Structure formats: structure tokens, C-alpha cells
Amino acid sequence: MQQQPAISDYGFLSDSRSGALVGRDGSIDWWCPHRFDGASVFGRLLDPAAGHFQVAPVGVGGPGHRVERAYRPDTLVLRTVHHTPQGSVAVTDALAAETGARAHELGVNSPAVLIRVVEGLSGRVRMALDFVPRPEYGLLTPYLHEQPGGGVVARAGPAVLVLRAADLPLRAGRDRVTHEFEVSAGQVLGMDVAFGETYGDPPARLEPVVALAETTQAWEAYRETHGYSGRYPELVRHSTTVLTGLTYARSGAVAAALTTSLPERIGGDRNYDYRYSWLRDFSMTMRALWVAACPTEASRLFAWVARSIGRIGDDPVPVLFGLEGERDLSEHHCTHLRGYADSRPVRIGNDAWRQRQLDVPGEVISAVYRLRDYLGATFDTELREMVLGLTEQVASTWHLPDRGMWETRDTERHYLSSKVLCWVTMDRAVRLADRLGTQADPRRWARVRDEIREVVLREGWNERIGAFTGAFGSPELDASALFLPVAHFLPATDPRMRSTIAMVERELGTESGLLRRWTTDPAGFLLCSFWLVECLVMTGEQRRAQELFERVVGNANDVGLFSEQIDLTTGAQLGNTPQALSHIGLINAAWRLTEPDSF
């Protein structure tokens, strides 16, 4: 099995169009510059031969070498300080914002330029540059040519990359650029990699040091437009910044994660592509954005959902879409890639878009209900038809089995969480009826709502176990049952919910405070752990909820990033990163600790 950096070793860069991962060793091992779900040009994250761009002291990671790193406050501009026996040097990395961009303009017209600024802090440090572009997930090895006036251009297939470093005499090798140089205290050296399309506009030209300052200012101005007055403000602000970094600015869609195929278990095959936007996450995302006082992002995300769904017919609404509303996200395997830590397959696309998942309309309509006052006393035609169409679809299909919240790829079942969100659809539609025009039928919808509730309480409760279980008739506990009080299906103080919360915590909890999704789940799932925090608050156990929250947030890496899961044996991060739902869970749990009766 190959040795490579831990998932938690990576920092996240974003221009709200694309994102990159930079390791503690100074290597950019993931960048899909066209957009989040585009092809990588640096993909060493998934295979040693799939490209990278490293700038670090010679012998990085050796004896006497120590790394400190941090984001500049309220930005995704990452500063890494390397301490070596010869001295200290800082490398500051960012994906450039458009010149003059401020606040909500961030990322709409980003130039697709990766900036790296090297600054000598003390002594004299010998540095190494290693530029190995491999477009199309490592399938292409580009031709490299030196440019008049300095710099190296790499061309292959649809991609053009230009590496520039004004103060370095870069030379093109056969398939890479390598160069060693020294940096003394007080010396500043800027470099950048600009992406362009072979048959499109040429790569942008920026002055790296100036562009870094402007990008920092753009992030700072963006954050100044938002406010949060609850508990754990630094954690919430940082998680909000991460969500902003996962937002595709052109449409407002939030990518579930930056990466594809990082495994839920090392060596396992549950390796999925999360670079798309899930409707299931919609209500939780909307809630987090409102908590963090981001109304513009919330309204843009809502507009994206309405456009992506389109007219509703008989077919189930897909659980996920591409970042500009693409529906067909058919999955294929990159068989040439070894996968992270030899975890195969590497997937591009996600076939969950084909599944029937009955919870999806409930997430969307719950978000509409949350935004109802913002959306007006009477909804416009498209919004009205969307709500009506989703409601009628649920009214006619709620009794069917589906794939459930965790998108199982085996047999359809009657999942508890799906039925509860069908109830949410009907309940919120009844409450919205006066805004839906003459086609609204709240009396019939209320009858369906009440029938769903009766079935859930009868079939979802397992008397022998003393808890709501994951699926009707199943003896298996599932942490998704914690969503019932969050969705206002039952109060957390209901005796059945108290019993369920206690059983889930006892049987699925761990010494670290993390929750597994089910008994055979090999890792702790961060979102479920934050749900438990909320449930404990709602049962009146505020102090224990706070203690659990602080234990769970301790699983972030050194720059405050969460992946999807945590290995229960080693404490290592697992799954795609950074994971939007983990940061959403943090924001919502922090607000629940602030306002126990919120939502």
C-alpha cells in the first residue's frame, strides 16, 4: 500500500469556481481549475503519477524540519511556515480572485490562477520547485515550452497551464520543471500557475504579490458583509468561510465536497464523487447560511434549486445535480488511477442521481417554508408550480420503498428518515397553502400528512428495542433517527425520542464522542455527532451537549477543516474533504447551543 499524506494534512484553497488541496509538505496535490467537478491538472491525491506542484525547503519533512500553518483570518488564503536548521521560510497560497472583486462578486469571474508567494523569515533556506502538470486526471503528459521573457507553458488536450516566477530562471524539462533556489530573510518571491483552455481565452497574467493582497482583501470584504452573534463565533465564521469556498459562485450551488473517491475506509470501495450539489443537504445548508447571516447566498442557492429541478413530472426528482444544474451525472471509473492509499475504484460522476429518494422533496419544501417571508405573500409561478409538483409527487409516492438518506446501492426499503421527510413535505405544504394559489389542496394534504405520521409511529417504532430504527421492521439502529426532532416530527422530550436518543448514543456512540451511522459502520460520521449535540440540547442536557460539541470539533485538522468521517481507531480523517455537511452540522449545532428553541 502506498504511503502518502493523511487526508488531514491538506489545506483548502478556493476561488469559488474551483478548489485546490495543498499538503503540509508544500505540494498542491489536487486542482480542477475549470470548476470544482472538472478534470484535475494536479491529481497526486489519487495517484502518485497524476501531477503535482511542490514548493518547499529541500529535504522537507526531514530531521529538524517543523511546519506551522494558518489561514489569514476569515479567508482561504493559507500561510505555511517551514522551520529548518538553516532558517525559516513562509509560503502563502491562494486561488486568485478577480481584480477588484469584493463581497458577492468573489469567484464569478475568477481568473483560474494559483498564487504562491515565498517569503524568507530568517537565515537562508534552500528551496525546491517541482512542477508536474498532468491534465485529465493524469491521462495527459503535456509538452513544455519556455516562453520569451520567462515562464514555462504546458499544453495538452483541452488544457493550457503557464508557470511564471519572475525572479527564477525556469527551464522546461521533458515532462516537468524542477528548480532549486535560495531565500534569505526579508526576500519575497512570487510565482503563479495560470489555467486556460486550449481553444479559449489565454491564461490570465497577474503579478502574484499584488494578486495575493487583492485576493486577501476580497475574502475579508466578503466576510464583512456577514454577521453571527451566537456561541463559538470563531468556529462558525471559519465553517461559513469553508462553505463559501465550496460555493460555485456562477450558480450559487454548494458542492458537497472538493474531492472525489477519498475512501470511507482505507482500502475499501465506498469511494464516491462528492463534487456535486445534493438537494438532500438543501434545508440543512439553508439553515446554516441563515444562522451565519448569509441571506444573499441562501437566496441564490434557492434560485439554483428551482432552476435545476425544472418542471416536475412523474419521475423522482434527483437527489443531486451538477453545479450548473446538470442532471445526468452518470458514473464511470478511472481505472488508470491507483486511488488514495490504493483505495479503488476512483469514480467520476455519481449514479445516486438515478435513485428514488423520497426525502428530497421534504428538504426542498422545508427550505421554502424557512424562506417564506423572504419569498413573499404570494409565490411566483415557477416557485408555486415547484412546490405544488413536489407535494403532489410525495402524496402519490410516499408509500413506496426507496434508497434512503445514505444512498444504499442494494435493496430499496421503507427508510424511517425518508418517511419522516415525506411528512415534512406535506406538513410544510399545508402551512404554505395560502401562498400557492387555487391549486393548493390543504385538506387532502393534511389527511396524507396525518396518515404518514400514523404509519411512521406504528411501523418505525421497534417496541422490543425501545427505539425508532433505520427502516420499518428492521432491528437495526440508525443515527438518522436523530433527525426526527430536528425536523419537528417529534419533540426530543417525547418518551420515544428520549429512549431512541439514549439507545443511539449507547449503541452507536464511541469513547471519542463520535457516532457511527449504524452498528457495522467502521467510522464516526461527523454530521450525526452534531445531530446528537442538537438532540441533547433539546432534551435539556445543555452542559453535556456543550461538552460533546467541544469533543467533536476537536477532530478538525490544524487549519479547522473536517472531512466526512473519523477513523475510530486512529482518529484519522476519512472520506471526501472538506465536507460541507460536517461544517454545516457544526454551524447548526453551535446555534442550537445558543438558541435551544430555534427553528
Coordinates of C-alpha atoms in Angstrom, one line a residue:
M1 CA 0.0 0.0 0.0
Q2 CA 1.4 3.4 -1.0
Q3 CA 2.4 5.9 1.7
Q4 CA 1.0 9.4 1.2
P5 CA -0.1 12.4 3.2
A6 CA -3.0 11.9 5.6
I7 CA -6.3 13.5 4.5
S8 CA -6.0 15.9 7.4
D9 CA -2.6 17.1 6.1
Y10 CA -4.3 19.1 3.4
G11 CA -5.4 22.7 3.4
F12 CA -8.2 24.0 1.2
L13 CA -7.9 26.8 -1.3
S14 CA -10.8 28.2 -3.3
D15 CA -11.8 30.9 -5.7
S16 CA -15.5 29.9 -5.6
R17 CA -15.1 28.4 -9.0
S18 CA -12.6 25.7 -8.3
G19 CA -10.6 24.4 -5.4
A20 CA -7.1 23.0 -4.6
L21 CA -5.6 21.0 -1.8
V22 CA -2.1 21.8 -0.5
G23 CA -0.2 19.5 1.8
R24 CA 1.9 20.3 4.8
D25 CA 4.9 19.4 2.5
G26 CA 4.0 22.3 0.2
S27 CA 2.6 20.2 -2.6
I28 CA -0.5 21.1 -4.5
D29 CA -1.9 17.6 -5.0
W30 CA -5.4 18.4 -6.2
W31 CA -6.6 21.2 -8.5
C32 CA -9.5 21.1 -11.0
P33 CA -9.2 24.6 -12.4
H34 CA -12.1 24.7 -14.8
R35 CA -14.6 24.2 -12.0
F36 CA -15.0 22.0 -8.8
D37 CA -16.3 19.0 -10.7
G38 CA -13.9 19.4 -13.7
A39 CA -10.9 17.4 -14.6
S40 CA -7.8 17.7 -12.5
V41 CA -4.4 19.1 -13.7
F42 CA -2.8 18.1 -10.4
G43 CA -4.1 14.8 -9.1
R44 CA -1.4 13.2 -6.9
L45 CA -4.1 12.9 -4.2
L46 CA -5.4 9.9 -6.2
D47 CA -2.2 8.6 -7.8
P48 CA 1.5 9.5 -7.5
A49 CA 1.7 9.9 -11.3
A50 CA -1.3 12.2 -11.7
G51 CA 0.6 15.5 -11.2
H52 CA 1.5 18.0 -8.5
F53 CA 3.2 21.3 -7.9
Q54 CA 5.5 21.4 -4.9
V55 CA 7.4 24.4 -3.4
A56 CA 9.1 23.6 -0.2
P57 CA 12.6 23.6 1.5
V58 CA 14.9 21.0 0.2
G59 CA 14.6 17.9 2.3
V60 CA 11.1 18.9 3.6
G61 CA 9.9 16.5 6.3
G62 CA 13.5 15.6 7.3
P63 CA 15.2 16.0 10.7
G64 CA 14.9 19.4 12.2
H65 CA 12.0 20.4 9.9
R66 CA 8.8 21.8 11.5
V67 CA 5.7 23.2 9.9
E68 CA 3.2 25.7 11.2
R69 CA 0.3 26.9 9.1
A70 CA -2.9 29.0 9.4
Y71 CA -5.4 30.8 7.3
R72 CA -5.4 34.6 7.3
P73 CA -8.5 35.4 9.3
D74 CA -11.8 35.0 7.5
T75 CA -10.1 33.9 4.3
L76 CA -9.0 30.8 2.4
V77 CA -5.5 32.3 2.0
L78 CA -3.2 29.8 3.6
R79 CA 0.2 30.6 5.1
T80 CA 2.6 27.7 5.8
V81 CA 5.8 28.4 7.7
H82 CA 8.7 25.9 7.3
H83 CA 11.2 25.9 10.1
T84 CA 14.5 24.3 9.1
P85 CA 18.0 24.1 10.7
Q86 CA 19.1 26.8 8.2
G87 CA 16.2 29.2 8.8
S88 CA 12.5 29.8 8.4
V89 CA 10.5 30.5 5.2
A90 CA 6.8 31.1 4.6
V91 CA 4.8 30.0 1.6
T92 CA 1.4 31.7 1.2
D93 CA -1.0 30.1 -1.2
A94 CA -4.3 31.2 -2.7
L95 CA -6.5 30.9 -5.7
A96 CA -6.8 34.4 -7.1
A97 CA -9.9 36.5 -7.0
E98 CA -10.8 38.7 -10.0
T99 CA -9.0 42.1 -9.7
G100 CA -11.3 44.4 -7.7
A101 CA -13.7 41.7 -6.7
R102 CA -15.5 42.3 -3.4
A103 CA -18.2 40.6 -1.4
H104 CA -20.6 38.6 -3.5
E105 CA -18.5 39.1 -6.7
L106 CA -15.9 36.6 -5.3
G107 CA -15.5 33.8 -7.8
V108 CA -18.0 34.8 -10.5
N109 CA -15.2 35.8 -12.9
S110 CA -12.2 34.3 -11.2
P111 CA -9.1 34.1 -13.4
A112 CA -8.2 30.5 -12.6
V113 CA -4.7 31.4 -11.2
L114 CA -2.9 29.6 -8.4
I115 CA -0.7 32.1 -6.5
R116 CA 2.3 31.1 -4.4
V117 CA 4.4 33.7 -2.6
V118 CA 7.6 32.7 -0.8
E119 CA 9.0 34.9 2.0
G120 CA 12.2 34.5 3.8
L121 CA 11.8 34.9 7.6
S122 CA 15.2 34.1 9.0
G123 CA 18.5 32.6 7.9
R124 CA 19.0 31.3 4.3
V125 CA 16.8 28.4 3.2
R126 CA 17.4 26.4 0.0
M127 CA 14.0 25.7 -1.7
A128 CA 12.9 23.2 -4.4
L129 CA 10.3 23.7 -7.0
D130 CA 8.7 20.7 -8.7
F131 CA 6.0 21.4 -11.3
V132 CA 4.5 18.3 -12.8
P133 CA 1.2 19.1 -14.7
R134 CA -0.9 16.1 -15.7
P135 CA -4.2 17.2 -17.2
E136 CA -7.4 15.0 -17.5
Y137 CA -6.8 13.2 -14.2
G138 CA -3.3 12.2 -15.2
L139 CA -4.1 10.8 -18.6
L140 CA -2.2 13.5 -20.4
T141 CA 1.5 14.5 -20.3
P142 CA 1.9 18.0 -21.8
Y143 CA 4.5 19.5 -24.0
L144 CA 6.5 22.1 -22.1
H145 CA 8.0 25.2 -23.7
E146 CA 9.9 28.1 -22.3
Q147 CA 8.3 31.5 -23.0
P148 CA 10.1 34.6 -24.1
G149 CA 10.5 36.8 -21.1
G150 CA 10.4 33.9 -18.7
G151 CA 8.0 31.2 -17.7
V152 CA 7.0 27.8 -19.0
V153 CA 3.8 26.9 -20.8
A154 CA 2.3 23.4 -20.7
R155 CA -0.2 22.3 -23.3
A156 CA -2.1 19.0 -23.6
G157 CA -5.6 18.2 -24.7
P158 CA -8.0 20.9 -23.6
A159 CA -5.7 22.5 -21.0
V160 CA -3.0 25.2 -21.0
L161 CA -1.0 26.0 -17.9
V162 CA 1.5 28.7 -17.6
L163 CA 4.1 28.7 -14.8
R164 CA 5.7 32.0 -14.0
A165 CA 8.2 33.1 -11.5
A166 CA 9.7 36.5 -12.4
D167 CA 12.9 36.1 -10.3
L168 CA 13.7 32.5 -11.2
P169 CA 15.3 31.2 -14.5
L170 CA 12.8 28.4 -15.1
R171 CA 13.8 25.7 -17.6
A172 CA 11.4 23.3 -19.3
G173 CA 12.3 19.6 -18.8
R174 CA 10.9 16.8 -20.8
D175 CA 7.7 16.5 -18.7
R176 CA 8.3 18.7 -15.6
V177 CA 10.0 21.8 -14.3
T178 CA 12.4 21.5 -11.4
H179 CA 14.4 24.3 -9.9
E180 CA 16.3 24.9 -6.7
F181 CA 16.8 28.4 -5.3
E182 CA 17.7 30.1 -2.0
V183 CA 15.6 32.6 0.0
S184 CA 17.1 34.9 2.6
A185 CA 15.4 36.8 5.4
G186 CA 13.3 39.6 4.0
Q187 CA 13.3 38.3 0.5
V188 CA 9.9 37.9 -1.2
L189 CA 9.4 35.9 -4.4
G190 CA 6.1 35.4 -6.2
M191 CA 5.0 32.7 -8.6
D192 CA 1.8 31.6 -10.2
V193 CA 0.2 28.9 -12.4
A194 CA -2.5 30.2 -14.7
F195 CA -5.0 27.9 -16.4
G196 CA -6.6 28.4 -19.8
E197 CA -8.5 26.4 -22.3
T198 CA -6.6 25.4 -25.5
Y199 CA -9.3 26.8 -27.7
G200 CA -10.5 29.5 -25.4
D201 CA -9.1 32.7 -23.9
P202 CA -5.4 32.6 -23.0
P203 CA -4.4 32.2 -19.3
A204 CA -4.6 35.4 -17.3
R205 CA -1.5 37.3 -16.4
L206 CA -1.2 38.5 -12.8
E207 CA 1.5 39.9 -10.5
P208 CA 1.5 37.3 -7.8
V209 CA 2.3 39.5 -4.8
V210 CA -0.3 42.1 -5.8
A211 CA -2.9 39.5 -6.6
L212 CA -2.3 37.8 -3.3
A213 CA -3.0 41.1 -1.4
E214 CA -6.2 41.7 -3.6
T215 CA -7.4 38.2 -3.0
T216 CA -7.0 38.6 0.7
Q217 CA -8.9 41.8 0.6
A218 CA -11.7 40.2 -1.4
W219 CA -12.2 37.5 1.2
E220 CA -12.1 40.0 4.1
A221 CA -14.6 42.2 2.4
Y222 CA -16.8 39.2 1.7
R223 CA -16.8 38.3 5.4
E224 CA -17.5 41.8 6.5
T225 CA -20.9 41.6 4.8
H226 CA -22.0 38.8 7.2
G227 CA -22.6 38.6 10.9
Y228 CA -23.1 35.9 13.6
S229 CA -23.9 36.7 17.2
G230 CA -24.1 33.2 18.7
R231 CA -21.8 30.9 20.6
Y232 CA -18.4 29.7 19.2
P233 CA -18.2 32.6 16.8
E234 CA -14.7 31.8 15.5
L235 CA -15.6 28.2 14.7
V236 CA -18.9 29.3 13.0
R237 CA -17.2 32.1 11.0
H238 CA -14.5 29.7 9.8
S239 CA -17.0 27.0 8.8
T240 CA -19.0 29.6 7.0
T241 CA -15.8 30.6 5.1
V242 CA -15.4 26.9 4.1
L243 CA -19.0 26.8 2.9
T244 CA -18.3 29.9 0.8
G245 CA -15.3 28.3 -0.6
L246 CA -17.4 25.3 -1.6
T247 CA -20.0 27.5 -3.3
Y248 CA -19.8 27.6 -7.1
A249 CA -20.3 31.4 -7.5
R250 CA -21.7 31.3 -11.0
S251 CA -24.9 29.5 -9.9
G252 CA -24.9 29.6 -6.1
A253 CA -24.8 25.8 -5.8
V254 CA -22.8 24.3 -2.8
A255 CA -20.6 21.4 -3.6
A256 CA -20.8 18.6 -1.1
A257 CA -17.0 18.3 -1.0
L258 CA -14.0 19.3 -3.1
T259 CA -12.9 15.8 -3.9
T260 CA -13.8 12.5 -5.4
S261 CA -13.1 9.0 -4.2
L262 CA -11.5 9.6 -0.9
P263 CA -12.4 6.4 1.0
E264 CA -14.7 5.9 3.9
R265 CA -12.4 3.0 4.8
I266 CA -8.8 2.8 3.7
G267 CA -8.6 0.0 1.0
G268 CA -12.4 -0.1 0.8
D269 CA -14.6 0.5 -2.3
R270 CA -17.1 3.0 -0.8
N271 CA -15.3 5.8 -2.7
Y272 CA -17.7 8.3 -4.3
D273 CA -17.6 11.6 -6.2
Y274 CA -18.9 14.4 -4.0
R275 CA -18.2 17.4 -6.2
Y276 CA -21.9 18.0 -6.9
S277 CA -24.7 19.6 -5.1
W278 CA -27.2 17.5 -3.1
L279 CA -30.9 18.5 -2.7
R280 CA -31.0 16.4 0.5
D281 CA -28.5 18.8 2.0
F282 CA -30.5 21.8 0.9
S283 CA -32.6 22.5 4.0
M284 CA -29.6 22.0 6.4
T285 CA -27.4 24.2 4.2
M286 CA -30.1 26.9 4.0
R287 CA -30.4 26.8 7.8
A288 CA -26.7 27.1 8.2
L289 CA -26.5 30.1 5.8
W290 CA -29.2 31.9 7.7
V291 CA -27.6 31.2 11.0
A292 CA -24.3 32.6 9.7
A293 CA -26.3 35.6 8.3
C294 CA -25.6 34.9 4.6
P295 CA -29.0 35.9 3.1
T296 CA -27.7 36.5 -0.4
E297 CA -26.0 33.1 -0.6
A298 CA -29.2 31.5 0.7
S299 CA -31.4 33.2 -1.9
R300 CA -29.0 32.3 -4.8
L301 CA -28.9 28.7 -3.7
F302 CA -32.7 28.6 -3.7
A303 CA -32.9 30.1 -7.2
W304 CA -30.4 27.4 -8.3
V305 CA -32.6 24.6 -7.0
A306 CA -35.7 25.9 -8.6
R307 CA -34.0 26.2 -12.0
S308 CA -32.3 22.8 -11.7
I309 CA -35.5 20.9 -10.9
G310 CA -37.5 22.4 -13.7
R311 CA -41.0 21.2 -14.4
I312 CA -41.9 18.2 -12.2
G313 CA -43.3 15.1 -13.9
D314 CA -43.8 11.5 -12.8
D315 CA -40.1 10.7 -12.4
P316 CA -38.5 11.2 -9.0
V317 CA -36.6 14.4 -8.5
P318 CA -32.8 13.5 -8.5
V319 CA -31.1 13.8 -5.2
L320 CA -28.1 15.7 -6.7
F321 CA -27.3 17.9 -9.7
G322 CA -24.2 19.3 -11.4
L323 CA -23.1 22.7 -10.3
E324 CA -25.0 24.4 -13.1
G325 CA -28.0 22.2 -12.8
E326 CA -26.9 19.2 -14.9
R327 CA -29.0 16.2 -14.3
D328 CA -27.2 13.3 -15.9
L329 CA -24.1 12.6 -13.7
S330 CA -23.5 9.1 -15.0
E331 CA -20.7 7.4 -13.1
H332 CA -17.5 5.9 -14.6
H333 CA -14.3 4.5 -13.1
C334 CA -10.8 5.9 -13.8
T335 CA -9.0 2.6 -14.0
H336 CA -5.7 4.2 -14.6
L337 CA -5.7 5.8 -11.1
R338 CA -4.5 3.8 -8.1
G339 CA -6.8 5.7 -5.7
Y340 CA -6.0 7.3 -2.4
A341 CA -3.9 4.8 -0.4
D342 CA -4.8 2.2 -3.0
S343 CA -8.5 2.5 -2.4
R344 CA -10.3 1.7 -5.6
P345 CA -12.3 2.4 -7.6
V346 CA -11.8 6.1 -8.4
R347 CA -15.2 7.4 -9.6
I348 CA -16.1 10.3 -11.7
G349 CA -19.8 11.1 -11.6
N350 CA -22.3 9.7 -9.1
D351 CA -25.1 7.3 -10.0
A352 CA -27.1 8.2 -7.0
W353 CA -28.8 10.7 -9.4
R354 CA -30.7 7.7 -10.7
Q355 CA -32.1 6.6 -7.3
R356 CA -35.5 7.1 -5.9
Q357 CA -35.0 9.0 -2.7
L358 CA -38.3 10.1 -1.2
D359 CA -36.7 12.5 1.3
V360 CA -35.6 15.0 -1.4
P361 CA -38.9 17.0 -1.7
G362 CA -39.1 17.4 2.0
E363 CA -35.7 19.1 2.1
V364 CA -36.6 21.5 -0.6
I365 CA -40.1 22.4 0.7
S366 CA -38.7 22.7 4.2
A367 CA -36.3 25.3 2.9
V368 CA -39.1 27.1 1.1
Y369 CA -41.0 27.2 4.3
R370 CA -38.0 28.7 6.1
L371 CA -37.7 31.4 3.4
R372 CA -41.4 32.0 3.2
D373 CA -41.4 35.6 4.5
Y374 CA -38.4 36.4 2.2
L375 CA -40.2 34.9 -0.8
G376 CA -43.4 37.0 -0.4
A377 CA -47.0 36.6 0.4
T378 CA -47.7 35.1 -3.0
F379 CA -45.2 32.9 -4.7
D380 CA -44.3 33.5 -8.4
T381 CA -45.4 31.0 -11.0
E382 CA -42.3 28.8 -11.1
L383 CA -41.9 28.6 -7.4
R384 CA -45.6 27.8 -6.9
E385 CA -45.5 25.1 -9.5
M386 CA -42.4 23.6 -8.0
V387 CA -44.0 23.4 -4.5
L388 CA -47.2 22.0 -5.9
G389 CA -45.4 19.5 -8.1
L390 CA -43.2 18.2 -5.3
T391 CA -46.2 18.0 -2.9
E392 CA -48.3 16.0 -5.3
Q393 CA -45.4 13.7 -6.1
V394 CA -45.0 12.9 -2.5
A395 CA -48.7 12.5 -1.9
S396 CA -48.7 9.7 -4.6
T397 CA -45.4 8.0 -3.8
W398 CA -44.7 8.2 -0.1
H399 CA -45.8 4.6 0.5
L400 CA -43.0 3.3 -1.9
P401 CA -39.6 2.0 -0.7
D402 CA -36.5 4.0 -1.7
R403 CA -32.7 4.1 -1.2
G404 CA -32.7 6.2 1.9
M405 CA -30.6 9.0 3.2
W406 CA -27.4 7.0 3.0
E407 CA -28.0 6.2 -0.7
T408 CA -27.6 2.4 -0.4
R409 CA -26.9 0.6 -3.5
D410 CA -28.6 -2.7 -2.6
T411 CA -32.3 -3.2 -1.9
E412 CA -34.9 -0.5 -1.6
R413 CA -36.5 -0.3 1.8
H414 CA -39.0 1.8 3.8
Y415 CA -36.5 4.0 5.5
L416 CA -37.6 5.9 8.6
S417 CA -35.9 9.2 7.6
S418 CA -37.4 9.1 4.1
K419 CA -41.0 8.7 5.5
V420 CA -40.4 11.5 8.0
L421 CA -39.3 13.8 5.3
C422 CA -42.4 12.9 3.3
W423 CA -44.3 14.0 6.4
V424 CA -42.3 17.2 6.3
T425 CA -43.3 17.8 2.7
M426 CA -47.0 17.5 3.4
D427 CA -46.8 19.4 6.7
R428 CA -45.0 22.4 5.3
A429 CA -47.2 22.4 2.2
V430 CA -50.2 22.7 4.3
R431 CA -48.6 25.6 6.1
L432 CA -47.7 27.3 2.8
A433 CA -51.1 26.7 1.1
D434 CA -52.3 30.3 1.3
R435 CA -49.3 31.3 -0.9
L436 CA -49.8 28.5 -3.5
G437 CA -53.0 29.7 -5.3
T438 CA -56.2 27.9 -6.2
Q439 CA -54.5 24.5 -6.9
A440 CA -53.5 24.1 -3.3
D441 CA -55.4 21.4 -1.5
P442 CA -54.5 21.7 2.1
R443 CA -57.3 19.5 3.5
R444 CA -56.3 16.5 1.3
W445 CA -52.6 17.2 2.0
A446 CA -53.4 17.2 5.8
R447 CA -55.0 13.8 5.5
V448 CA -51.9 12.4 3.8
R449 CA -49.7 14.1 6.4
D450 CA -51.6 12.5 9.2
E451 CA -51.6 9.1 7.6
I452 CA -47.8 9.3 7.1
R453 CA -47.4 10.2 10.7
E454 CA -49.5 7.4 11.9
V455 CA -47.6 4.9 9.8
V456 CA -44.2 6.2 11.0
L457 CA -45.2 6.0 14.6
R458 CA -46.6 2.5 14.2
E459 CA -44.0 0.9 11.8
G460 CA -40.9 2.9 12.7
W461 CA -41.0 2.2 16.4
N462 CA -39.5 -1.1 17.5
E463 CA -41.0 -2.0 20.8
R464 CA -38.6 -4.8 21.5
I465 CA -35.6 -2.5 21.1
G466 CA -37.2 0.6 22.5
A467 CA -36.2 2.9 19.7
F468 CA -37.1 4.1 16.2
T469 CA -34.9 2.1 13.9
G470 CA -33.5 2.8 10.5
A471 CA -36.2 1.1 8.4
F472 CA -39.7 -0.3 9.0
G473 CA -39.5 -3.7 10.5
S474 CA -35.7 -3.6 11.0
P475 CA -34.0 -4.2 14.3
E476 CA -31.0 -2.1 13.2
L477 CA -30.4 1.3 14.9
D478 CA -29.5 4.2 12.6
A479 CA -28.3 7.6 13.6
S480 CA -30.6 9.2 11.1
A481 CA -33.4 8.7 13.7
L482 CA -31.9 11.8 15.5
F483 CA -33.2 13.9 12.7
L484 CA -36.8 13.4 13.9
P485 CA -36.8 16.2 16.5
V486 CA -34.6 18.4 14.2
A487 CA -37.4 18.1 11.6
H488 CA -40.0 18.8 14.3
F489 CA -41.7 15.4 13.7
L490 CA -41.5 14.6 17.4
P491 CA -40.1 16.7 20.3
A492 CA -36.9 15.4 21.7
T493 CA -38.6 15.2 25.1
D494 CA -41.2 12.7 23.8
P495 CA -40.5 9.4 25.8
R496 CA -40.0 7.5 22.5
M497 CA -37.4 10.1 21.3
R498 CA -35.7 10.1 24.7
S499 CA -35.4 6.4 24.5
T500 CA -34.2 6.5 20.9
I501 CA -31.6 9.2 21.6
A502 CA -30.3 7.1 24.6
M503 CA -30.1 3.9 22.5
V504 CA -28.4 5.5 19.6
E505 CA -25.8 7.1 21.9
R506 CA -25.2 3.9 23.7
E507 CA -25.1 1.5 20.8
L508 CA -23.6 3.8 18.0
G509 CA -21.6 6.1 20.2
T510 CA -17.9 5.8 20.9
E511 CA -15.5 6.8 23.7
S512 CA -14.4 9.8 21.5
G513 CA -18.0 11.1 21.4
L514 CA -18.4 10.3 17.7
L515 CA -21.4 8.5 16.4
R516 CA -21.5 5.8 13.7
R517 CA -24.4 5.7 11.3
W518 CA -25.2 2.1 12.1
T519 CA -23.6 -0.7 14.1
T520 CA -21.3 -2.0 11.3
D521 CA -20.2 1.4 10.2
P522 CA -16.4 1.5 10.6
A523 CA -16.1 5.2 11.3
G524 CA -17.6 8.1 13.1
F525 CA -19.9 10.3 11.0
L526 CA -19.4 13.9 11.9
L527 CA -22.9 15.2 10.9
C528 CA -24.6 12.6 13.1
S529 CA -22.4 13.6 16.0
F530 CA -23.6 17.2 15.6
W531 CA -27.2 16.0 15.4
L532 CA -26.7 14.3 18.8
V533 CA -25.5 17.6 20.2
E534 CA -28.7 19.2 19.0
C535 CA -30.9 16.5 20.5
L536 CA -29.2 16.7 23.8
V537 CA -29.8 20.5 23.9
M538 CA -33.5 19.9 23.0
T539 CA -33.8 17.4 25.9
G540 CA -32.5 20.0 28.3
E541 CA -29.0 18.5 28.7
Q542 CA -27.2 21.7 27.7
R543 CA -24.0 21.1 29.6
R544 CA -23.5 17.6 28.2
A545 CA -24.3 18.9 24.7
Q546 CA -21.6 21.5 25.1
E547 CA -19.1 19.0 26.2
L548 CA -19.9 16.7 23.3
F549 CA -19.7 19.6 20.8
E550 CA -16.3 20.6 22.0
R551 CA -15.0 17.0 21.8
V552 CA -16.4 16.6 18.2
V553 CA -14.9 19.9 16.9
G554 CA -11.6 18.6 18.2
N555 CA -11.5 16.3 15.2
A556 CA -10.8 19.2 12.8
N557 CA -7.3 19.3 11.3
D558 CA -4.8 22.0 12.3
V559 CA -6.5 24.6 10.0
G560 CA -10.0 23.8 11.1
L561 CA -11.2 21.5 8.2
F562 CA -13.4 18.5 8.5
S563 CA -13.7 15.6 6.1
E564 CA -16.8 13.4 6.3
Q565 CA -15.8 10.7 8.9
I566 CA -13.2 9.9 11.5
D567 CA -11.4 6.5 11.9
L568 CA -12.4 5.3 15.4
T569 CA -9.1 3.5 15.9
T570 CA -6.6 6.1 14.7
G571 CA -8.6 9.3 14.8
A572 CA -7.6 9.9 11.1
Q573 CA -10.0 11.8 8.9
L574 CA -11.7 9.7 6.2
G575 CA -13.9 10.5 3.2
N576 CA -14.1 13.4 0.9
T577 CA -12.8 16.7 2.1
P578 CA -13.5 19.4 3.1
Q579 CA -17.0 18.0 3.7
A580 CA -19.8 20.6 3.5
L581 CA -22.2 18.7 5.8
S582 CA -19.7 18.4 8.6
H583 CA -19.2 22.2 8.6
I584 CA -23.0 22.7 8.3
G585 CA -23.5 20.4 11.2
L586 CA -21.1 22.5 13.3
I587 CA -22.9 25.8 12.5
N588 CA -26.3 24.4 13.2
A589 CA -25.2 22.7 16.5
A590 CA -23.5 25.9 17.6
W591 CA -26.7 27.9 17.0
R592 CA -28.8 25.2 18.8
L593 CA -26.4 25.7 21.8
T594 CA -27.1 29.4 21.5
E595 CA -30.8 29.3 21.0
P596 CA -32.2 25.9 22.2
D597 CA -35.7 26.7 20.9
S598 CA -34.6 27.9 17.5
F599 CA -36.0 26.6 14.2

